Amino acid sequence: MASVTDSFVADLDELLEYRTEKTILYAQTNTMKLVNRMKFSMPEESTLGDGLGKGYGLLGQAGSGKLRAAALHRFSTAPASAAAAAEEPIQPAVEVKHTQLLINGNFVDAASGKTFPTLDPRTGEVIARVAEGDSEDIDRAVAAARRAFDEGPWPRMTAYERCRVLLRFADLIERHAEEVAALETWDNGKTLAQAAGAEVPMVARCVRYYAGWADKIHGLVAPADGAHHVQVLHEPVGVAGQIIPWNFPLLMFAWKVGPALACGNTVVLKTAEQTPLSALYVANLLHEAGLPEGVLNVVSGFGPTAGAALCSHMGVDKLAFTGSTGTGQIVLELAARSNLKPVTLELGGKSPFIVMDDADVDQAVELAHQAVFFNQGQCCCAGSRTFVHERVYDEFVEKSKARALKRVVGDPFRDGVEQGPQIDGEQFNKILRYVQSGVDSGATLVAGGDRVGDRGFYIQPTVFADAKDEMKIAREEIFGPVQTILKFSGVEEVIRRANATPYGLAAGVFTRSLDAANTLSRALRAGTVWVNCYDVFDATIPFGGYKMSGVGREKGIYALRNYLQTKAVVTPIKNPAWL
């Protein structure tokens, strides 16, 4: 089937208001070039954590355990310092093995033969050139997925057999954990401590969770009129199109592919153009685990070509997207204008973090700091609006300033580094424009506000005080290491102000009062409310947003619903007279 009609292509600029933006790319000769790149997605991926009773989720706790120690021993040799960003970058001891498209079980070049560079955010230099898939490649991938669903063994396997494939996949992820984590750090810029100590274990855990669900998806018998037997069946939806973001590419791969495959679907997955490497690597591991050809197809490419083609393809039965709210609206419109395929959206946020006057200020400062700055601030659920009660406001601001100034920014492969570079030059410049907006609008810049070093995309941890709700830094998603601290005087006031946003992804509450905790958690319009913790995640916990932060939920049993159709089968209990 055709993927994008000529009318879609002719209309794209007017209909979707795509913006042409420039990204700085470095040639291998280190000569800087400007390359125009159409941006389909500016994803805000979800953060992660498991809490384990610590209250901080994985924020600041990501580096514990043998896996982290082993990874740091292998891939890092030097300690961090406050000036780590100025030091010569460590060369990762990992090979980039997969740069082609994965279609029908084989790694192949793009039909056009084109490639594009994926960059090291520490330097802006090219890591590798990756196949640039477009609408023709999406057609090939969807055709392979359709054959695998209509004719192949995957939907017809016993659920137990699908479970075993996914369990073998989880084992392979753990066996190759060091390489997977190093690729994620190299391509994305997040710290190796976070990638190795937090994300890789969570990916394996998520895959095992959905493997366990494969043989537990049951139908039911519905009561009817007494003359008929009614079975309600849950069947796989078919070919699922999935688009993952650049901020958590590995984790989002698991969140999307895990439930889709457990339910018996086939998948065409588009990677973010900024971070294709880890998804291609683990997709190969999934085939090593025994996944039949055509069941998972991975296309690297850009939004207006590969992304738009996938969203509007008549052969795709279901679409799941993680990214910005603006791009989510485009995805929804393309899906509606094609075959009305159902869509799951996990989108942006501007999450409030509320500190009551009875809070332990030192603990509140640390938790609020981690809630904002984790993953370089590139988290859709970052607690970037820090509401602090007026009685503790001044103390909180001073201690938040001190904490930000102590944050270690540098090469994410170095031990002790808390914050790596932003993803690319576009995001880097966008964040600095927001910082300037905060200064221009009258907020008090108490820490940071500038770049770190003269190489790569590093930004100082930045803290604003005396901010007002109407300022851009308090209203718009910055997606960077910028904390905006606002003052409030009472519970009803902070509920009203916290909810005065088009977003509703997450919120945090820090208090000793059970009354305040219960009142706030029920009044806040958000898909997740963390009380005296933040970014506590598990494969069992649903994640998604109210309002313009998304449609549907990921993770837990709720994600399975995204990939199942419900069918009623009605049969007479007795033969009709005409038989």
PDB file of N, CA and C in Angstrom, residues 500-561:
ATOM      1  N   ALA A 500      -2.751  25.743  36.287  1.00  0.00           N
ATOM      2  CA  ALA A 500      -2.955  26.754  35.245  1.00  0.00           C
ATOM      3  C   ALA A 500      -1.936  26.564  34.119  1.00  0.00           C
ATOM      4  N   THR A 501      -2.032  25.448  33.443  1.00  0.00           N
ATOM      5  CA  THR A 501      -1.110  25.089  32.370  1.00  0.00           C
ATOM      6  C   THR A 501      -1.834  24.170  31.399  1.00  0.00           C
ATOM      7  N   PRO A 502      -1.475  24.219  30.128  1.00  0.00           N
ATOM      8  CA  PRO A 502      -2.089  23.270  29.186  1.00  0.00           C
ATOM      9  C   PRO A 502      -1.580  21.848  29.357  1.00  0.00           C
ATOM     10  N   TYR A 503      -0.532  21.679  30.165  1.00  0.00           N
ATOM     11  CA  TYR A 503       0.061  20.362  30.369  1.00  0.00           C
ATOM     12  C   TYR A 503      -0.498  19.691  31.621  1.00  0.00           C
ATOM     13  N   GLY A 504      -0.278  18.386  31.714  1.00  0.00           N
ATOM     14  CA  GLY A 504      -0.700  17.648  32.896  1.00  0.00           C
ATOM     15  C   GLY A 504      -0.017  16.297  32.976  1.00  0.00           C
ATOM     16  N   LEU A 505       1.302  16.299  32.818  1.00  0.00           N
ATOM     17  CA  LEU A 505       2.017  15.028  32.792  1.00  0.00           C
ATOM     18  C   LEU A 505       2.354  14.529  34.187  1.00  0.00           C
ATOM     19  N   ALA A 506       2.949  15.386  35.021  1.00  0.00           N
ATOM     20  CA  ALA A 506       3.404  14.938  36.336  1.00  0.00           C
ATOM     21  C   ALA A 506       3.393  16.100  37.309  1.00  0.00           C
ATOM     22  N   ALA A 507       3.573  15.770  38.595  1.00  0.00           N
ATOM     23  CA  ALA A 507       3.672  16.775  39.655  1.00  0.00           C
ATOM     24  C   ALA A 507       4.369  16.135  40.838  1.00  0.00           C
ATOM     25  N   GLY A 508       4.959  16.972  41.681  1.00  0.00           N
ATOM     26  CA  GLY A 508       5.592  16.501  42.900  1.00  0.00           C
ATOM     27  C   GLY A 508       5.119  17.297  44.093  1.00  0.00           C
ATOM     28  N   VAL A 509       5.011  16.631  45.240  1.00  0.00           N
ATOM     29  CA  VAL A 509       4.592  17.270  46.492  1.00  0.00           C
ATOM     30  C   VAL A 509       5.579  16.867  47.574  1.00  0.00           C
ATOM     31  N   PHE A 510       6.103  17.852  48.307  1.00  0.00           N
ATOM     32  CA  PHE A 510       7.052  17.566  49.382  1.00  0.00           C
ATOM     33  C   PHE A 510       6.521  18.183  50.666  1.00  0.00           C
ATOM     34  N   THR A 511       6.121  17.328  51.619  1.00  0.00           N
ATOM     35  CA  THR A 511       5.493  17.799  52.852  1.00  0.00           C
ATOM     36  C   THR A 511       5.536  16.708  53.909  1.00  0.00           C
ATOM     37  N   ARG A 512       5.449  17.115  55.178  1.00  0.00           N
ATOM     38  CA  ARG A 512       5.298  16.155  56.272  1.00  0.00           C
ATOM     39  C   ARG A 512       3.826  15.893  56.587  1.00  0.00           C
ATOM     40  N   SER A 513       2.942  16.690  56.027  1.00  0.00           N
ATOM     41  CA  SER A 513       1.522  16.642  56.371  1.00  0.00           C
ATOM     42  C   SER A 513       0.772  15.664  55.473  1.00  0.00           C
ATOM     43  N   LEU A 514       0.148  14.658  56.090  1.00  0.00           N
ATOM     44  CA  LEU A 514      -0.669  13.722  55.328  1.00  0.00           C
ATOM     45  C   LEU A 514      -1.859  14.439  54.708  1.00  0.00           C
ATOM     46  N   ASP A 515      -2.408  15.392  55.426  1.00  0.00           N
ATOM     47  CA  ASP A 515      -3.542  16.160  54.915  1.00  0.00           C
ATOM     48  C   ASP A 515      -3.153  16.920  53.650  1.00  0.00           C
ATOM     49  N   ALA A 516      -2.017  17.614  53.707  1.00  0.00           N
ATOM     50  CA  ALA A 516      -1.570  18.369  52.532  1.00  0.00           C
ATOM     51  C   ALA A 516      -1.247  17.430  51.374  1.00  0.00           C
ATOM     52  N   ALA A 517      -0.604  16.309  51.681  1.00  0.00           N
ATOM     53  CA  ALA A 517      -0.244  15.354  50.634  1.00  0.00           C
ATOM     54  C   ALA A 517      -1.484  14.824  49.923  1.00  0.00           C
ATOM     55  N   ASN A 518      -2.503  14.454  50.691  1.00  0.00           N
ATOM     56  CA  ASN A 518      -3.722  13.917  50.088  1.00  0.00           C
ATOM     57  C   ASN A 518      -4.505  14.983  49.345  1.00  0.00           C
ATOM     58  N   THR A 519      -4.588  16.171  49.925  1.00  0.00           N
ATOM     59  CA  THR A 519      -5.317  17.258  49.272  1.00  0.00           C
ATOM     60  C   THR A 519      -4.681  17.616  47.935  1.00  0.00           C
ATOM     61  N   LEU A 520      -3.376  17.795  47.942  1.00  0.00           N
ATOM     62  CA  LEU A 520      -2.682  18.195  46.724  1.00  0.00           C
ATOM     63  C   LEU A 520      -2.682  17.086  45.674  1.00  0.00           C
ATOM     64  N   SER A 521      -2.426  15.860  46.083  1.00  0.00           N
ATOM     65  CA  SER A 521      -2.325  14.779  45.102  1.00  0.00           C
ATOM     66  C   SER A 521      -3.643  14.540  44.383  1.00  0.00           C
ATOM     67  N   ARG A 522      -4.750  14.798  45.051  1.00  0.00           N
ATOM     68  CA  ARG A 522      -6.050  14.619  44.408  1.00  0.00           C
ATOM     69  C   ARG A 522      -6.475  15.830  43.590  1.00  0.00           C
ATOM     70  N   ALA A 523      -5.985  16.987  43.945  1.00  0.00           N
ATOM     71  CA  ALA A 523      -6.391  18.209  43.245  1.00  0.00           C
ATOM     72  C   ALA A 523      -5.545  18.498  42.013  1.00  0.00           C
ATOM     73  N   LEU A 524      -4.325  18.018  41.978  1.00  0.00           N
ATOM     74  CA  LEU A 524      -3.438  18.316  40.858  1.00  0.00           C
ATOM     75  C   LEU A 524      -3.852  17.518  39.623  1.00  0.00           C
ATOM     76  N   ARG A 525      -3.966  18.196  38.505  1.00  0.00           N
ATOM     77  CA  ARG A 525      -4.405  17.580  37.253  1.00  0.00           C
ATOM     78  C   ARG A 525      -3.189  17.052  36.498  1.00  0.00           C
ATOM     79  N   ALA A 526      -2.755  15.880  36.891  1.00  0.00           N
ATOM     80  CA  ALA A 526      -1.557  15.294  36.304  1.00  0.00           C
ATOM     81  C   ALA A 526      -1.672  13.777  36.303  1.00  0.00           C
ATOM     82  N   GLY A 527      -1.042  13.153  35.321  1.00  0.00           N
ATOM     83  CA  GLY A 527      -1.104  11.701  35.203  1.00  0.00           C
ATOM     84  C   GLY A 527      -0.348  10.972  36.290  1.00  0.00           C
ATOM     85  N   THR A 528       0.686  11.597  36.836  1.00  0.00           N
ATOM     86  CA  THR A 528       1.454  11.029  37.946  1.00  0.00           C
ATOM     87  C   THR A 528       1.714  12.116  38.968  1.00  0.00           C
ATOM     88  N   VAL A 529       1.468  11.822  40.238  1.00  0.00           N
ATOM     89  CA  VAL A 529       1.832  12.732  41.327  1.00  0.00           C
ATOM     90  C   VAL A 529       2.748  11.966  42.271  1.00  0.00           C
ATOM     91  N   TRP A 530       3.972  12.456  42.424  1.00  0.00           N
ATOM     92  CA  TRP A 530       4.929  11.860  43.350  1.00  0.00           C
ATOM     93  C   TRP A 530       4.898  12.623  44.665  1.00  0.00           C
ATOM     94  N   VAL A 531       4.693  11.920  45.762  1.00  0.00           N
ATOM     95  CA  VAL A 531       4.654  12.534  47.086  1.00  0.00           C
ATOM     96  C   VAL A 531       5.928  12.159  47.829  1.00  0.00           C
ATOM     97  N   ASN A 532       6.701  13.167  48.207  1.00  0.00           N
ATOM     98  CA  ASN A 532       7.976  12.975  48.919  1.00  0.00           C
ATOM     99  C   ASN A 532       8.934  12.052  48.161  1.00  0.00           C
ATOM    100  N   CYS A 533       8.858  12.095  46.854  1.00  0.00           N
ATOM    101  CA  CYS A 533       9.757  11.372  45.961  1.00  0.00           C
ATOM    102  C   CYS A 533       9.586  12.007  44.589  1.00  0.00           C
ATOM    103  N   TYR A 534      10.387  11.557  43.634  1.00  0.00           N
ATOM    104  CA  TYR A 534      10.197  12.047  42.265  1.00  0.00           C
ATOM    105  C   TYR A 534      10.836  11.067  41.295  1.00  0.00           C
ATOM    106  N   ASP A 535      10.236  10.963  40.118  1.00  0.00           N
ATOM    107  CA  ASP A 535      10.735  10.072  39.075  1.00  0.00           C
ATOM    108  C   ASP A 535      10.905   8.641  39.563  1.00  0.00           C
ATOM    109  N   VAL A 536       9.977   8.184  40.364  1.00  0.00           N
ATOM    110  CA  VAL A 536       9.958   6.780  40.778  1.00  0.00           C
ATOM    111  C   VAL A 536       9.140   6.019  39.735  1.00  0.00           C
ATOM    112  N   PHE A 537       9.822   5.151  39.008  1.00  0.00           N
ATOM    113  CA  PHE A 537       9.185   4.423  37.926  1.00  0.00           C
ATOM    114  C   PHE A 537       9.363   2.926  38.115  1.00  0.00           C
ATOM    115  N   ASP A 538       8.455   2.190  37.545  1.00  0.00           N
ATOM    116  CA  ASP A 538       8.570   0.741  37.459  1.00  0.00           C
ATOM    117  C   ASP A 538       7.749   0.308  36.261  1.00  0.00           C
ATOM    118  N   ALA A 539       8.066  -0.838  35.713  1.00  0.00           N
ATOM    119  CA  ALA A 539       7.316  -1.338  34.561  1.00  0.00           C
ATOM    120  C   ALA A 539       5.838  -1.508  34.866  1.00  0.00           C
ATOM    121  N   THR A 540       5.490  -1.648  36.145  1.00  0.00           N
ATOM    122  CA  THR A 540       4.097  -1.883  36.533  1.00  0.00           C
ATOM    123  C   THR A 540       3.272  -0.608  36.638  1.00  0.00           C
ATOM    124  N   ILE A 541       3.926   0.558  36.681  1.00  0.00           N
ATOM    125  CA  ILE A 541       3.235   1.817  36.963  1.00  0.00           C
ATOM    126  C   ILE A 541       2.848   2.505  35.662  1.00  0.00           C
ATOM    127  N   PRO A 542       1.563   2.800  35.439  1.00  0.00           N
ATOM    128  CA  PRO A 542       1.173   3.482  34.199  1.00  0.00           C
ATOM    129  C   PRO A 542       1.746   4.890  34.145  1.00  0.00           C
ATOM    130  N   PHE A 543       2.058   5.336  32.933  1.00  0.00           N
ATOM    131  CA  PHE A 543       2.623   6.671  32.743  1.00  0.00           C
ATOM    132  C   PHE A 543       1.968   7.338  31.545  1.00  0.00           C
ATOM    133  N   GLY A 544       1.531   8.568  31.743  1.00  0.00           N
ATOM    134  CA  GLY A 544       0.913   9.346  30.675  1.00  0.00           C
ATOM    135  C   GLY A 544       0.317  10.604  31.253  1.00  0.00           C
ATOM    136  N   GLY A 545      -0.284  11.427  30.405  1.00  0.00           N
ATOM    137  CA  GLY A 545      -0.666  12.753  30.853  1.00  0.00           C
ATOM    138  C   GLY A 545      -2.122  13.114  30.695  1.00  0.00           C
ATOM    139  N   TYR A 546      -2.518  14.114  31.473  1.00  0.00           N
ATOM    140  CA  TYR A 546      -3.783  14.807  31.288  1.00  0.00           C
ATOM    141  C   TYR A 546      -3.581  15.893  30.219  1.00  0.00           C
ATOM    142  N   LYS A 547      -4.694  16.423  29.756  1.00  0.00           N
ATOM    143  CA  LYS A 547      -4.713  17.599  28.887  1.00  0.00           C
ATOM    144  C   LYS A 547      -3.789  17.410  27.678  1.00  0.00           C
ATOM    145  N   MET A 548      -2.929  18.383  27.398  1.00  0.00           N
ATOM    146  CA  MET A 548      -2.097  18.324  26.199  1.00  0.00           C
ATOM    147  C   MET A 548      -0.795  17.566  26.418  1.00  0.00           C
ATOM    148  N   SER A 549      -0.728  16.813  27.503  1.00  0.00           N
ATOM    149  CA  SER A 549       0.455  15.985  27.753  1.00  0.00           C
ATOM    150  C   SER A 549       0.311  14.571  27.210  1.00  0.00           C
ATOM    151  N   GLY A 550      -0.814  14.271  26.567  1.00  0.00           N
ATOM    152  CA  GLY A 550      -0.860  12.966  25.934  1.00  0.00           C
ATOM    153  C   GLY A 550      -2.227  12.339  25.845  1.00  0.00           C
ATOM    154  N   VAL A 551      -2.246  11.187  25.200  1.00  0.00           N
ATOM    155  CA  VAL A 551      -3.447  10.373  25.024  1.00  0.00           C
ATOM    156  C   VAL A 551      -3.074   8.934  25.353  1.00  0.00           C
ATOM    157  N   GLY A 552      -3.756   8.346  26.328  1.00  0.00           N
ATOM    158  CA  GLY A 552      -3.480   6.966  26.698  1.00  0.00           C
ATOM    159  C   GLY A 552      -2.357   6.862  27.714  1.00  0.00           C
ATOM    160  N   ARG A 553      -1.995   5.624  28.041  1.00  0.00           N
ATOM    161  CA  ARG A 553      -0.965   5.356  29.040  1.00  0.00           C
ATOM    162  C   ARG A 553       0.025   4.321  28.513  1.00  0.00           C
ATOM    163  N   GLU A 554       1.267   4.470  28.960  1.00  0.00           N
ATOM    164  CA  GLU A 554       2.289   3.469  28.700  1.00  0.00           C
ATOM    165  C   GLU A 554       2.655   2.806  30.012  1.00  0.00           C
ATOM    166  N   LYS A 555       3.211   1.608  29.895  1.00  0.00           N
ATOM    167  CA  LYS A 555       3.637   0.784  31.030  1.00  0.00           C
ATOM    168  C   LYS A 555       2.447   0.163  31.761  1.00  0.00           C
ATOM    169  N   GLY A 556       2.769  -0.859  32.537  1.00  0.00           N
ATOM    170  CA  GLY A 556       1.746  -1.570  33.278  1.00  0.00           C
ATOM    171  C   GLY A 556       0.780  -2.292  32.360  1.00  0.00           C
ATOM    172  N   ILE A 557      -0.296  -2.764  32.949  1.00  0.00           N
ATOM    173  CA  ILE A 557      -1.330  -3.448  32.170  1.00  0.00           C
ATOM    174  C   ILE A 557      -1.989  -2.504  31.177  1.00  0.00           C
ATOM    175  N   TYR A 558      -1.932  -1.198  31.481  1.00  0.00           N
ATOM    176  CA  TYR A 558      -2.591  -0.209  30.632  1.00  0.00           C
ATOM    177  C   TYR A 558      -1.965  -0.166  29.241  1.00  0.00           C
ATOM    178  N   ALA A 559      -0.668  -0.403  29.130  1.00  0.00           N
ATOM    179  CA  ALA A 559      -0.024  -0.379  27.819  1.00  0.00           C
ATOM    180  C   ALA A 559      -0.508  -1.514  26.931  1.00  0.00           C
ATOM    181  N   LEU A 560      -0.887  -2.650  27.521  1.00  0.00           N
ATOM    182  CA  LEU A 560      -1.382  -3.767  26.720  1.00  0.00           C
ATOM    183  C   LEU A 560      -2.648  -3.378  25.967  1.00  0.00           C
ATOM    184  N   ARG A 561      -3.463  -2.545  26.585  1.00  0.00           N
ATOM    185  CA  ARG A 561      -4.716  -2.134  25.947  1.00  0.00           C
ATOM    186  C   ARG A 561      -4.467  -1.384  24.643  1.00  0.00           C
TER     187      ARG A 561
END
